[in-house]
PDB file of C-alpha atoms in Angstrom:
ATOM      1  CA  MET P 184      -0.117   0.088   0.039  1.00  0.00           C
ATOM      2  CA  ARG P 185       1.632   3.180  -0.631  1.00  0.00           C
ATOM      3  CA  THR P 186      -0.477   5.875   0.831  1.00  0.00           C
ATOM      4  CA  ALA P 187      -1.199   5.732   4.664  1.00  0.00           C
ATOM      5  CA  MET P 188      -4.478   5.154   4.964  1.00  0.00           C
ATOM      6  CA  MET P 189      -6.696   8.610   5.925  1.00  0.00           C
ATOM      7  CA  GLN P 190      -9.112   8.967   8.830  1.00  0.00           C
ATOM      8  CA  THR P 191     -12.898   9.045   8.094  1.00  0.00           C
ATOM      9  CA  GLY P 192     -15.588  10.837   9.441  1.00  0.00           C
ATOM     10  CA  GLU P 193     -13.813  14.120  10.098  1.00  0.00           C
ATOM     11  CA  GLY P 194     -16.016  16.108  11.626  1.00  0.00           C
ATOM     12  CA  ARG P 195     -17.227  19.628  10.595  1.00  0.00           C
ATOM     13  CA  THR P 196     -14.679  20.887   8.149  1.00  0.00           C
ATOM     14  CA  ALA P 197     -13.046  19.314   4.999  1.00  0.00           C
ATOM     15  CA  PRO P 198      -9.875  20.408   2.975  1.00  0.00           C
ATOM     16  CA  VAL P 199     -11.416  22.002  -0.274  1.00  0.00           C
ATOM     17  CA  ASN P 200      -8.752  22.034  -3.314  1.00  0.00           C
ATOM     18  CA  LYS P 201     -10.899  23.658  -5.431  1.00  0.00           C
ATOM     19  CA  ILE P 202     -14.634  24.708  -7.052  1.00  0.00           C
ATOM     20  CA  ILE P 203     -15.537  24.583 -10.855  1.00  0.00           C
ATOM     21  CA  PRO P 204     -18.466  26.740 -11.321  1.00  0.00           C
ATOM     22  CA  PHE P 205     -19.813  24.903 -14.207  1.00  0.00           C
ATOM     23  CA  SER P 206     -18.947  21.163 -15.920  1.00  0.00           C
ATOM     24  CA  ALA P 207     -20.899  18.765 -18.119  1.00  0.00           C
ATOM     25  CA  VAL P 208     -18.482  15.842 -17.044  1.00  0.00           C
ATOM     26  CA  ASP P 209     -19.037  15.449 -14.050  1.00  0.00           C
ATOM     27  CA  GLY P 210     -22.803  13.716 -13.790  1.00  0.00           C
ATOM     28  CA  PHE P 211     -26.000  14.328 -15.267  1.00  0.00           C
ATOM     29  CA  GLY P 212     -26.358  18.209 -16.499  1.00  0.00           C
ATOM     30  CA  ASN P 213     -24.545  21.315 -15.909  1.00  0.00           C
ATOM     31  CA  ARG P 214     -23.374  20.881 -12.570  1.00  0.00           C
ATOM     32  CA  THR P 215     -20.781  22.254  -9.828  1.00  0.00           C
ATOM     33  CA  ALA P 216     -17.719  20.430  -9.260  1.00  0.00           C
ATOM     34  CA  ILE P 217     -16.229  20.589  -5.829  1.00  0.00           C
ATOM     35  CA  PHE P 218     -12.538  18.849  -5.669  1.00  0.00           C
ATOM     36  CA  LEU P 219     -11.486  18.011  -1.865  1.00  0.00           C
ATOM     37  CA  GLN P 220      -7.587  17.214  -0.775  1.00  0.00           C
ATOM     38  CA  GLY P 221      -6.629  13.986   0.269  1.00  0.00           C
ATOM     39  CA  CYS P 222      -6.591  10.098  -1.097  1.00  0.00           C
ATOM     40  CA  ASN P 223      -6.678   6.680  -0.065  1.00  0.00           C
ATOM     41  CA  GLN P 224      -5.582   5.395  -3.180  1.00  0.00           C
ATOM     42  CA  ASP P 225      -2.365   6.345  -5.138  1.00  0.00           C
ATOM     43  CA  CYS P 226      -2.590   5.368  -8.966  1.00  0.00           C
ATOM     44  CA  LEU P 227       0.053   4.876 -10.936  1.00  0.00           C
ATOM     45  CA  TYR P 228      -1.208   7.336 -13.844  1.00  0.00           C
ATOM     46  CA  CYS P 229      -3.121   9.902 -11.490  1.00  0.00           C
ATOM     47  CA  HIS P 230      -4.223  12.954 -13.297  1.00  0.00           C
ATOM     48  CA  ASN P 231      -3.944  15.260 -10.164  1.00  0.00           C
ATOM     49  CA  PRO P 232      -1.267  13.666  -7.858  1.00  0.00           C
ATOM     50  CA  GLU P 233      -1.470  16.653  -6.134  1.00  0.00           C
ATOM     51  CA  THR P 234      -4.347  16.148  -4.467  1.00  0.00           C
ATOM     52  CA  ILE P 235      -3.183  12.706  -2.970  1.00  0.00           C
ATOM     53  CA  HIS P 236      -1.658  13.982   0.055  1.00  0.00           C
ATOM     54  CA  LEU P 237      -2.588  16.604   2.688  1.00  0.00           C
ATOM     55  CA  CYS P 238       0.247  19.612   2.989  1.00  0.00           C
ATOM     56  CA  ILE P 239       2.931  18.338   5.803  1.00  0.00           C
ATOM     57  CA  GLY P 240       3.796  21.870   6.788  1.00  0.00           C
ATOM     58  CA  CYS P 241       7.378  21.895   5.219  1.00  0.00           C
ATOM     59  CA  GLY P 242       7.573  25.443   4.062  1.00  0.00           C
ATOM     60  CA  ALA P 243       9.205  24.995   0.573  1.00  0.00           C
ATOM     61  CA  CYS P 244       6.529  26.581  -1.229  1.00  0.00           C
ATOM     62  CA  VAL P 245       6.065  29.685   0.645  1.00  0.00           C
ATOM     63  CA  ASP P 246       9.389  31.916  -0.312  1.00  0.00           C
ATOM     64  CA  THR P 247       8.506  30.777  -4.540  1.00  0.00           C
ATOM     65  CA  CYS P 248       5.085  32.353  -4.538  1.00  0.00           C
ATOM     66  CA  PRO P 249       5.316  34.838  -6.539  1.00  0.00           C
ATOM     67  CA  ALA P 250       2.026  36.414  -5.698  1.00  0.00           C
ATOM     68  CA  GLY P 251       2.831  35.933  -1.626  1.00  0.00           C
ATOM     69  CA  ALA P 252      -0.400  33.977  -1.062  1.00  0.00           C
ATOM     70  CA  LEU P 253       1.481  32.032   1.149  1.00  0.00           C
ATOM     71  CA  ARG P 254       3.287  31.966   5.140  1.00  0.00           C
ATOM     72  CA  GLN P 255       4.295  30.146   7.455  1.00  0.00           C
ATOM     73  CA  GLU P 256       4.632  31.333  10.956  1.00  0.00           C
ATOM     74  CA  GLU P 257       7.008  28.726  12.166  1.00  0.00           C
ATOM     75  CA  LYS P 258       8.929  25.954  10.294  1.00  0.00           C
ATOM     76  CA  GLY P 259       7.080  22.654  10.395  1.00  0.00           C
ATOM     77  CA  GLY P 260       4.033  24.199  11.375  1.00  0.00           C
ATOM     78  CA  ARG P 261       0.667  25.322   8.833  1.00  0.00           C
ATOM     79  CA  VAL P 262       0.720  26.631   5.582  1.00  0.00           C
ATOM     80  CA  PHE P 263      -1.396  29.781   5.896  1.00  0.00           C
ATOM     81  CA  TYR P 264      -3.167  30.120   1.843  1.00  0.00           C
ATOM     82  CA  ASP P 265      -4.686  33.625   0.805  1.00  0.00           C
ATOM     83  CA  TYR P 266      -7.306  32.491  -1.965  1.00  0.00           C
ATOM     84  CA  GLY P 267      -7.973  36.154  -2.543  1.00  0.00           C
ATOM     85  CA  SER P 268      -3.605  36.807  -3.621  1.00  0.00           C
ATOM     86  CA  CYS P 269      -3.472  33.596  -5.373  1.00  0.00           C
ATOM     87  CA  VAL P 270      -2.847  34.259  -8.962  1.00  0.00           C
ATOM     88  CA  ASN P 271      -2.916  30.080  -9.879  1.00  0.00           C
ATOM     89  CA  CYS P 272       0.401  30.103 -11.369  1.00  0.00           C
ATOM     90  CA  ASP P 273       0.579  26.547  -9.241  1.00  0.00           C
ATOM     91  CA  THR P 274       4.368  27.295  -8.575  1.00  0.00           C
ATOM     92  CA  CYS P 275       3.754  26.129  -5.379  1.00  0.00           C
ATOM     93  CA  ILE P 276       2.433  22.544  -6.778  1.00  0.00           C
ATOM     94  CA  ARG P 277       5.412  22.084  -8.910  1.00  0.00           C
ATOM     95  CA  VAL P 278       7.718  22.616  -6.155  1.00  0.00           C
ATOM     96  CA  CYS P 279       6.041  20.438  -3.757  1.00  0.00           C
ATOM     97  CA  THR P 280       7.844  17.288  -3.604  1.00  0.00           C
ATOM     98  CA  HIS P 281       5.219  15.552  -1.291  1.00  0.00           C
ATOM     99  CA  GLY P 282       2.480  14.938  -3.651  1.00  0.00           C
ATOM    100  CA  ALA P 283       0.234  17.966  -1.926  1.00  0.00           C
ATOM    101  CA  SER P 284      -0.812  21.508  -2.450  1.00  0.00           C
ATOM    102  CA  PRO P 285      -1.001  24.192  -0.185  1.00  0.00           C
ATOM    103  CA  LYS P 286      -4.098  25.873  -1.772  1.00  0.00           C
ATOM    104  CA  ILE P 287      -6.591  24.663   0.737  1.00  0.00           C
ATOM    105  CA  ARG P 288      -9.151  26.134   2.130  1.00  0.00           C
ATOM    106  CA  LYS P 289     -10.355  24.331   5.046  1.00  0.00           C
ATOM    107  CA  LEU P 290     -14.485  24.968   5.072  1.00  0.00           C
ATOM    108  CA  THR P 291     -17.444  23.668   6.970  1.00  0.00           C
ATOM    109  CA  PRO P 292     -20.595  22.889   5.177  1.00  0.00           C
ATOM    110  CA  GLU P 293     -22.146  25.909   6.014  1.00  0.00           C
ATOM    111  CA  GLU P 294     -19.425  28.059   4.164  1.00  0.00           C
ATOM    112  CA  LEU P 295     -19.278  25.584   1.180  1.00  0.00           C
ATOM    113  CA  PHE P 296     -22.514  25.826   0.200  1.00  0.00           C
ATOM    114  CA  ARG P 297     -22.344  29.594   0.507  1.00  0.00           C
ATOM    115  CA  GLN P 298     -19.404  29.329  -1.825  1.00  0.00           C
ATOM    116  CA  VAL P 299     -21.091  26.797  -4.700  1.00  0.00           C
ATOM    117  CA  GLN P 300     -24.894  29.068  -3.813  1.00  0.00           C
ATOM    118  CA  PRO P 301     -24.731  31.874  -6.143  1.00  0.00           C
ATOM    119  CA  PHE P 302     -24.169  29.035  -9.084  1.00  0.00           C
ATOM    120  CA  PHE P 303     -27.922  27.094  -8.072  1.00  0.00           C
ATOM    121  CA  PRO P 304     -29.888  29.305 -11.014  1.00  0.00           C
ATOM    122  CA  PHE P 305     -27.288  28.127 -13.746  1.00  0.00           C
ATOM    123  CA  ILE P 306     -26.855  24.233 -12.671  1.00  0.00           C
ATOM    124  CA  ASP P 307     -28.706  21.021 -11.852  1.00  0.00           C
ATOM    125  CA  GLY P 308     -26.865  19.963  -8.903  1.00  0.00           C
ATOM    126  CA  VAL P 309     -23.233  19.599  -7.571  1.00  0.00           C
ATOM    127  CA  THR P 310     -20.527  16.778  -7.400  1.00  0.00           C
ATOM    128  CA  THR P 311     -17.841  16.391  -4.663  1.00  0.00           C
ATOM    129  CA  SER P 312     -14.816  14.721  -6.024  1.00  0.00           C
ATOM    130  CA  GLY P 313     -11.166  14.570  -4.977  1.00  0.00           C
ATOM    131  CA  GLY P 314      -8.544  13.518  -4.674  1.00  0.00           C
ATOM    132  CA  GLU P 315     -11.074  10.962  -2.770  1.00  0.00           C
ATOM    133  CA  CYS P 316     -13.927  12.769  -1.081  1.00  0.00           C
ATOM    134  CA  GLY P 317     -15.284   9.412   0.820  1.00  0.00           C
ATOM    135  CA  LEU P 318     -13.101  10.403   3.059  1.00  0.00           C
ATOM    136  CA  TYR P 319     -15.107  13.004   4.516  1.00  0.00           C
ATOM    137  CA  LEU P 320     -18.761  11.016   4.980  1.00  0.00           C
ATOM    138  CA  ASP P 321     -19.960  12.994   7.668  1.00  0.00           C
ATOM    139  CA  PHE P 322     -18.671  16.022   6.047  1.00  0.00           C
ATOM    140  CA  LEU P 323     -20.205  15.727   2.596  1.00  0.00           C
ATOM    141  CA  THR P 324     -23.548  14.369   5.126  1.00  0.00           C
ATOM    142  CA  GLU P 325     -24.156  17.889   6.127  1.00  0.00           C
ATOM    143  CA  PHE P 326     -23.702  19.460   2.956  1.00  0.00           C
ATOM    144  CA  TYR P 327     -25.450  17.338   0.553  1.00  0.00           C
ATOM    145  CA  ARG P 328     -28.396  18.116   3.067  1.00  0.00           C
ATOM    146  CA  LEU P 329     -27.961  21.831   2.305  1.00  0.00           C
ATOM    147  CA  VAL P 330     -28.103  21.400  -0.887  1.00  0.00           C
ATOM    148  CA  LYS P 331     -31.150  19.069  -1.530  1.00  0.00           C
ATOM    149  CA  ALA P 332     -32.687  21.521   0.584  1.00  0.00           C
ATOM    150  CA  ALA P 333     -32.092  24.269  -2.236  1.00  0.00           C
ATOM    151  CA  GLY P 334     -33.635  21.730  -4.260  1.00  0.00           C
ATOM    152  CA  LYS P 335     -30.542  20.353  -6.034  1.00  0.00           C
ATOM    153  CA  THR P 336     -29.550  17.110  -6.913  1.00  0.00           C
ATOM    154  CA  THR P 337     -26.025  15.536  -5.135  1.00  0.00           C
ATOM    155  CA  TYR P 338     -23.064  13.222  -6.936  1.00  0.00           C
ATOM    156  CA  MET P 339     -20.535  11.771  -5.738  1.00  0.00           C
ATOM    157  CA  ASP P 340     -17.137  11.027  -7.797  1.00  0.00           C
ATOM    158  CA  THR P 341     -15.291   8.099  -5.665  1.00  0.00           C
ATOM    159  CA  ASN P 342     -12.826   5.485  -6.130  1.00  0.00           C
ATOM    160  CA  GLY P 343     -15.159   3.157  -3.739  1.00  0.00           C
ATOM    161  CA  GLN P 344     -12.761   2.797  -1.353  1.00  0.00           C
ATOM    162  CA  ILE P 345     -14.616   3.449   1.620  1.00  0.00           C
ATOM    163  CA  PRO P 346     -17.613   1.540   2.188  1.00  0.00           C
ATOM    164  CA  LEU P 347     -21.030   3.185   2.040  1.00  0.00           C
ATOM    165  CA  ALA P 348     -23.146  -0.264   3.205  1.00  0.00           C
ATOM    166  CA  GLY P 349     -24.376   1.185   6.961  1.00  0.00           C
ATOM    167  CA  ARG P 350     -24.152   5.083   6.008  1.00  0.00           C
ATOM    168  CA  GLU P 351     -27.909   5.421   5.897  1.00  0.00           C
ATOM    169  CA  GLU P 352     -27.982   8.907   6.478  1.00  0.00           C
ATOM    170  CA  PHE P 353     -25.480   9.767   3.976  1.00  0.00           C
ATOM    171  CA  LEU P 354     -27.080   7.779   1.106  1.00  0.00           C
ATOM    172  CA  ALA P 355     -30.523   9.438   1.864  1.00  0.00           C
ATOM    173  CA  VAL P 356     -28.990  12.625   0.858  1.00  0.00           C
ATOM    174  CA  THR P 357     -26.866  11.341  -2.192  1.00  0.00           C
ATOM    175  CA  ASP P 358     -28.600  11.024  -5.488  1.00  0.00           C
ATOM    176  CA  LYS P 359     -26.159   9.175  -7.268  1.00  0.00           C
ATOM    177  CA  THR P 360     -22.441   7.868  -7.572  1.00  0.00           C
ATOM    178  CA  MET P 361     -19.690   7.663 -10.398  1.00  0.00           C
ATOM    179  CA  ILE P 362     -17.773   5.122  -9.328  1.00  0.00           C
ATOM    180  CA  ASP P 363     -14.079   4.168 -10.461  1.00  0.00           C
ATOM    181  CA  LEU P 364     -13.359   0.760 -11.385  1.00  0.00           C
ATOM    182  CA  LYS P 365      -9.592   1.161 -11.874  1.00  0.00           C
ATOM    183  CA  ALA P 366      -8.822  -2.596 -12.601  1.00  0.00           C
ATOM    184  CA  GLY P 367     -10.293  -6.132 -13.363  1.00  0.00           C
ATOM    185  CA  SER P 368      -8.330  -8.875 -10.593  1.00  0.00           C
ATOM    186  CA  ASP P 369      -7.171  -7.767  -7.411  1.00  0.00           C
ATOM    187  CA  GLU P 370      -3.708  -8.436  -8.287  1.00  0.00           C
ATOM    188  CA  ASP P 371      -4.222  -5.902 -11.013  1.00  0.00           C
ATOM    189  CA  HIS P 372      -5.967  -3.254  -8.926  1.00  0.00           C
ATOM    190  CA  GLU P 373      -3.132  -3.521  -5.624  1.00  0.00           C
ATOM    191  CA  ARG P 374      -0.364  -2.928  -8.445  1.00  0.00           C
ATOM    192  CA  LEU P 375      -2.122   0.212  -9.678  1.00  0.00           C
ATOM    193  CA  THR P 376      -3.480   1.673  -6.923  1.00  0.00           C
ATOM    194  CA  GLY P 377      -2.230   0.588  -3.811  1.00  0.00           C
ATOM    195  CA  ARG P 378      -5.114  -0.915  -2.893  1.00  0.00           C
ATOM    196  CA  GLY P 379      -7.368  -4.107  -3.260  1.00  0.00           C
ATOM    197  CA  LEU P 380     -10.763  -4.584  -5.505  1.00  0.00           C
ATOM    198  CA  GLY P 381     -13.023  -5.979  -3.192  1.00  0.00           C
ATOM    199  CA  PRO P 382     -14.732  -2.809  -1.248  1.00  0.00           C
ATOM    200  CA  VAL P 383     -14.917  -0.998  -5.334  1.00  0.00           C
ATOM    201  CA  THR P 384     -17.069  -3.774  -6.322  1.00  0.00           C
ATOM    202  CA  ASP P 385     -19.282  -3.985  -3.361  1.00  0.00           C
ATOM    203  CA  ASN P 386     -19.843  -0.476  -3.689  1.00  0.00           C
ATOM    204  CA  ILE P 387     -20.601  -0.670  -6.974  1.00  0.00           C
ATOM    205  CA  CYS P 388     -23.300  -3.666  -6.574  1.00  0.00           C
ATOM    206  CA  LEU P 389     -24.699  -1.593  -3.102  1.00  0.00           C
ATOM    207  CA  THR P 390     -25.317   1.603  -5.372  1.00  0.00           C
ATOM    208  CA  ALA P 391     -26.771   0.115  -8.402  1.00  0.00           C
ATOM    209  CA  GLU P 392     -28.997  -1.989  -5.922  1.00  0.00           C
ATOM    210  CA  LEU P 393     -30.100   1.247  -4.555  1.00  0.00           C
ATOM    211  CA  GLY P 394     -30.773   2.893  -7.532  1.00  0.00           C
ATOM    212  CA  LYS P 395     -28.030   5.332  -6.704  1.00  0.00           C
ATOM    213  CA  LEU P 396     -25.186   4.631  -9.659  1.00  0.00           C
ATOM    214  CA  TYR P 397     -25.054   6.907 -12.366  1.00  0.00           C
ATOM    215  CA  GLU P 398     -22.059   5.505 -14.011  1.00  0.00           C
ATOM    216  CA  ILE P 399     -18.965   3.457 -13.356  1.00  0.00           C
ATOM    217  CA  ARG P 400     -15.472   5.017 -14.861  1.00  0.00           C
ATOM    218  CA  THR P 401     -12.459   2.760 -16.085  1.00  0.00           C
ATOM    219  CA  VAL P 402      -9.483   4.581 -17.240  1.00  0.00           C
ATOM    220  CA  VAL P 403      -7.545   2.745 -20.290  1.00  0.00           C
ATOM    221  CA  VAL P 404      -3.875   2.296 -19.992  1.00  0.00           C
ATOM    222  CA  PRO P 405      -2.407  -0.040 -22.791  1.00  0.00           C
ATOM    223  CA  ASP P 406      -0.489  -2.670 -21.026  1.00  0.00           C
ATOM    224  CA  LEU P 407      -0.999  -1.301 -17.746  1.00  0.00           C
ATOM    225  CA  VAL P 408      -3.502  -3.693 -16.489  1.00  0.00           C
ATOM    226  CA  ASP P 409      -5.422  -6.080 -18.549  1.00  0.00           C
ATOM    227  CA  ASN P 410      -8.220  -3.951 -20.038  1.00  0.00           C
ATOM    228  CA  ARG P 411     -10.306  -6.327 -21.287  1.00  0.00           C
ATOM    229  CA  ARG P 412     -10.990  -7.838 -17.896  1.00  0.00           C
ATOM    230  CA  THR P 413     -11.198  -5.013 -16.103  1.00  0.00           C
ATOM    231  CA  VAL P 414     -14.450  -4.076 -18.451  1.00  0.00           C
ATOM    232  CA  GLU P 415     -15.665  -7.644 -18.762  1.00  0.00           C
ATOM    233  CA  LEU P 416     -16.260  -7.352 -14.904  1.00  0.00           C
ATOM    234  CA  GLY P 417     -17.711  -4.036 -15.013  1.00  0.00           C
ATOM    235  CA  ALA P 418     -19.878  -5.539 -17.459  1.00  0.00           C
ATOM    236  CA  ASP P 419     -20.994  -7.827 -15.480  1.00  0.00           C
ATOM    237  CA  LEU P 420     -21.487  -5.715 -12.296  1.00  0.00           C
ATOM    238  CA  ILE P 421     -24.404  -3.509 -13.845  1.00  0.00           C
ATOM    239  CA  ALA P 422     -25.921  -5.274 -17.041  1.00  0.00           C
ATOM    240  CA  ALA P 423     -28.766  -5.769 -15.024  1.00  0.00           C
ATOM    241  CA  PHE P 424     -29.197  -2.405 -14.439  1.00  0.00           C
ATOM    242  CA  PRO P 425     -29.581  -0.737 -17.449  1.00  0.00           C
ATOM    243  CA  GLU P 426     -30.273   2.998 -16.257  1.00  0.00           C
ATOM    244  CA  VAL P 427     -26.243   2.594 -15.242  1.00  0.00           C
ATOM    245  CA  ARG P 428     -23.767   3.689 -17.997  1.00  0.00           C
ATOM    246  CA  TYR P 429     -20.328   2.593 -18.560  1.00  0.00           C
ATOM    247  CA  LYS P 430     -17.831   5.611 -19.437  1.00  0.00           C
ATOM    248  CA  LEU P 431     -14.359   4.252 -20.875  1.00  0.00           C
ATOM    249  CA  ILE P 432     -11.562   7.133 -20.584  1.00  0.00           C
ATOM    250  CA  LYS P 433      -8.761   7.185 -23.014  1.00  0.00           C
ATOM    251  CA  PHE P 434      -5.641   7.301 -20.774  1.00  0.00           C
ATOM    252  CA  ARG P 435      -4.124  11.168 -21.280  1.00  0.00           C
ATOM    253  CA  LYS P 436      -0.471  12.096 -20.278  1.00  0.00           C
ATOM    254  CA  TYR P 437      -1.691  15.467 -19.171  1.00  0.00           C
ATOM    255  CA  GLY P 438      -1.069  16.186 -15.532  1.00  0.00           C
ATOM    256  CA  VAL P 439       0.281  12.804 -14.613  1.00  0.00           C
ATOM    257  CA  ARG P 440       3.771  12.285 -12.927  1.00  0.00           C
ATOM    258  CA  GLU P 441       6.790  13.299 -15.084  1.00  0.00           C
ATOM    259  CA  SER P 442       7.528   9.503 -14.515  1.00  0.00           C
ATOM    260  CA  PHE P 443       4.538   8.595 -16.182  1.00  0.00           C
ATOM    261  CA  ALA P 444       4.486  11.453 -19.331  1.00  0.00           C
ATOM    262  CA  SER P 445       5.750   9.429 -21.953  1.00  0.00           C
ATOM    263  CA  THR P 446       2.872   6.468 -21.244  1.00  0.00           C
ATOM    264  CA  PRO P 447       0.881   5.825 -25.242  1.00  0.00           C
ATOM    265  CA  GLU P 448      -2.442   6.954 -24.973  1.00  0.00           C
ATOM    266  CA  PRO P 449      -4.693   3.820 -26.121  1.00  0.00           C
ATOM    267  CA  LYS P 450      -5.494   3.544 -29.999  1.00  0.00           C
ATOM    268  CA  ASP P 451      -9.207   3.940 -31.204  1.00  0.00           C
ATOM    269  CA  ALA P 452      -9.322   0.589 -32.024  1.00  0.00           C
ATOM    270  CA  LEU P 453      -8.601  -0.894 -28.340  1.00  0.00           C
ATOM    271  CA  MET P 454     -11.339   1.676 -27.290  1.00  0.00           C
ATOM    272  CA  GLU P 455     -14.018   0.604 -29.576  1.00  0.00           C
ATOM    273  CA  GLU P 456     -13.216  -3.353 -28.773  1.00  0.00           C
ATOM    274  CA  LEU P 457     -14.027  -2.922 -25.147  1.00  0.00           C
ATOM    275  CA  ARG P 458     -17.064  -0.862 -26.368  1.00  0.00           C
ATOM    276  CA  GLU P 459     -18.209  -3.848 -28.114  1.00  0.00           C
ATOM    277  CA  ILE P 460     -17.496  -6.190 -24.987  1.00  0.00           C
ATOM    278  CA  ALA P 461     -19.477  -4.127 -22.596  1.00  0.00           C
ATOM    279  CA  LEU P 462     -22.519  -3.915 -25.048  1.00  0.00           C
ATOM    280  CA  ARG P 463     -22.277  -7.819 -25.776  1.00  0.00           C
ATOM    281  CA  LYS P 464     -22.394  -8.376 -22.045  1.00  0.00           C
ATOM    282  CA  GLY P 465     -25.243  -6.447 -21.587  1.00  0.00           C
ATOM    283  CA  VAL P 466     -24.296  -2.792 -21.268  1.00  0.00           C
ATOM    284  CA  LYS P 467     -27.052  -0.492 -22.429  1.00  0.00           C
ATOM    285  CA  GLU P 468     -24.800   2.886 -22.771  1.00  0.00           C
ATOM    286  CA  VAL P 469     -21.221   3.085 -22.922  1.00  0.00           C
ATOM    287  CA  VAL P 470     -19.388   6.541 -22.933  1.00  0.00           C
ATOM    288  CA  ILE P 471     -16.013   7.067 -24.825  1.00  0.00           C
ATOM    289  CA  THR P 472     -14.294   9.981 -23.951  1.00  0.00           C
TER     290      THR P 472
END
C-alpha cells in the first residue's frame, strides 16, 4: 500500500482543493464540481497527483510563491493560503516533493454551501470529487442536506474504497454515485492503486441496487493492466441495471507524474473493442471520452 490510510468521519470541516462552477462531465446536466484534498489510493497514472496528500508544512513552497499568497509562522507549522491573492500559477505545486497542494481552504458544510449557492440558478446540482471525497462522509452528509434543501441534486465521484454499507444517513441525501473501476483483478488493482478491489465492487453493487449509481468509469491505459478483464467485470456488475452507464476514458498524459508522461494513449481500435465487450454483456450505454 503506497499511501497511508486517512481517517474518515472528520467532523465539521473538509479541505477544499478547488471549485469548478460549471462542468458538463461530472454527472447529469450542468454541475458545480468540488474537489476535496486527500486520497486513499495512489494510482500510477493519477492525473492530479497534487491532490493525494495533505500538506506536511515543510514550507518549501512559501518563498517560491510570486503572489505572496502563502505564509508560514514557524517551520513545520501550518502553511496559510490567501485565496484572494493567489494567481493560480501553480508554482507551489511544482516545487512540492510530497504530492500535495498548499492551496487548500478548510471549510464547514455551511461555508462550502455559501460558496456554491450563487451558481444554483444555472446548474442541475453539485458533484463532489477529489482526491477522494469519500474520506469525508460526515462532512458530505451535512453539505448534501443543504444542497438537497435548495432543490439541487447531489453526486459523488469516488474511487469506491470507503464502504458505503451502513451509511444510511449519507445515502439518503446522495442522489447518485460515479465509481471508478480501475482494474479487473485484485492483483492488478493492488499494483495500480496500492489497494485491493473488494470495496470497489461492493460499493458498485450496493449503489446499483439502491438506484444510486449513475455510471462506472474505467481509465484505459495500454499494457498497464488487463483492460479487457476490467471491462468484462464492470459490465457484469452493471448489466442488470440498464440505467447505469459505463464510461471508458482514454488515458491522456496531461497532468500526470513526469515518470508517466511518456506512456502512450490507447488506440481508438482498443477503445471500440472494449465498448463492444460491454455492449455484448448487456450494458445499455457505453460512453468513450
